[in-house]
């Protein structure tokens, strides 16, 4: 998921989960602002909103493209922001 979620979409997902749908969401994180027009801050916010709603959310860290986003500082930034968002799972 790359777009920005809103409260209505979160409520829809939560309702489906509460009705028994085995729902898991994947949110793509890359920290490649030069290559992606969408940025990444809203993705961390999406994760935070999903986690707060009780919807399982996995950060999908990709693509990893040396030398652009494989530096220790960039990887550290990603995991720090994931922690702040409450995300506990990443692939």
Short mmCIF file of C-alpha atoms in Angstrom, two decimals:
data_model
loop_
_atom_site.label_atom_id
_atom_site.label_comp_id
_atom_site.label_asym_id
_atom_site.label_seq_id
_atom_site.Cartn_x
_atom_site.Cartn_y
_atom_site.Cartn_z
CA UNK A 1 0.00 0.00 0.00
CA UNK A 2 1.53 3.28 -1.08
CA UNK A 3 -1.37 5.72 -0.83
CA UNK A 4 -2.46 7.70 2.20
CA UNK A 5 -5.11 6.03 4.36
CA UNK A 6 -7.93 7.97 5.94
CA UNK A 7 -10.11 7.26 8.96
CA UNK A 8 -12.92 5.93 6.76
CA UNK A 9 -10.68 3.34 5.09
CA UNK A 10 -9.23 2.31 8.46
CA UNK A 11 -12.78 1.84 9.79
CA UNK A 12 -13.68 -0.29 6.75
CA UNK A 13 -10.63 -2.50 7.25
CA UNK A 14 -11.31 -2.82 10.98
CA UNK A 15 -14.94 -3.77 10.33
CA UNK A 16 -13.86 -6.52 7.91
CA UNK A 17 -11.30 -7.81 10.41
CA UNK A 18 -13.88 -7.74 13.22
CA UNK A 19 -16.26 -9.78 11.02
CA UNK A 20 -13.67 -12.55 10.78
CA UNK A 21 -11.57 -11.67 7.75
CA UNK A 22 -8.00 -12.83 8.36
CA UNK A 23 -6.58 -9.47 7.33
CA UNK A 24 -2.92 -8.47 7.16
CA UNK A 25 -1.71 -5.24 5.56
CA UNK A 26 1.63 -4.59 3.92
CA UNK A 27 2.97 -1.04 3.76
CA UNK A 28 5.88 -0.43 1.43
CA UNK A 29 8.81 1.54 2.86
CA UNK A 30 11.87 2.43 0.77
CA UNK A 31 13.24 5.85 1.80
CA UNK A 32 13.99 6.62 -1.84
CA UNK A 33 12.56 10.15 -2.14
CA UNK A 34 14.65 10.94 -5.22
CA UNK A 35 13.09 8.01 -7.08
CA UNK A 36 9.54 8.01 -5.75
CA UNK A 37 7.12 10.88 -6.10
CA UNK A 38 4.98 9.82 -3.15
CA UNK A 39 7.50 10.16 -0.29
CA UNK A 40 7.40 8.01 2.81
CA UNK A 41 6.10 10.01 5.79
CA UNK A 42 2.48 9.10 5.10
CA UNK A 43 3.46 5.43 5.02
CA UNK A 44 4.68 5.56 8.61
CA UNK A 45 1.43 7.35 9.48
CA UNK A 46 -0.52 4.57 7.72
CA UNK A 47 1.30 2.01 9.87
CA UNK A 48 0.54 3.97 13.03
CA UNK A 49 -3.16 4.21 12.17
CA UNK A 50 -3.40 0.51 11.32
CA UNK A 51 -1.62 -0.56 14.51
CA UNK A 52 -3.82 1.72 16.65
CA UNK A 53 -6.91 0.19 15.03
CA UNK A 54 -5.69 -3.32 15.83
CA UNK A 55 -5.14 -4.25 12.20
CA UNK A 56 -2.01 -6.35 11.65
CA UNK A 57 0.47 -4.22 9.70
CA UNK A 58 3.77 -5.32 8.23
CA UNK A 59 6.34 -2.90 6.88
CA UNK A 60 7.65 -4.20 3.59
CA UNK A 61 11.08 -2.63 3.25
CA UNK A 62 11.82 -2.58 -0.44
CA UNK A 63 13.44 -2.11 -2.77
CA UNK A 64 16.86 -2.10 -1.17
CA UNK A 65 19.04 -0.39 -3.75
CA UNK A 66 22.74 0.01 -3.03
CA UNK A 67 24.04 2.64 -2.61
CA UNK A 68 20.84 4.71 -2.28
CA UNK A 69 19.07 3.30 0.78
CA UNK A 70 21.41 0.67 2.18
CA UNK A 71 23.55 2.92 4.34
CA UNK A 72 23.44 2.19 8.06
CA UNK A 73 21.97 5.66 8.72
CA UNK A 74 19.08 5.08 6.30
CA UNK A 75 18.31 1.60 7.64
CA UNK A 76 18.52 2.94 11.21
CA UNK A 77 16.12 5.77 10.28
CA UNK A 78 13.64 3.28 8.82
CA UNK A 79 13.59 1.08 11.92
CA UNK A 80 13.47 4.08 14.26
CA UNK A 81 10.41 5.44 12.42
CA UNK A 82 8.80 1.99 12.39
CA UNK A 83 9.26 1.78 16.16
CA UNK A 84 7.73 5.26 16.60
CA UNK A 85 4.75 4.15 14.50
CA UNK A 86 4.26 1.08 16.71
CA UNK A 87 5.03 -1.35 13.88
CA UNK A 88 6.42 -4.61 15.23
CA UNK A 89 6.78 -6.59 11.98
CA UNK A 90 8.92 -5.97 8.91
CA UNK A 91 10.08 -7.96 5.92
#
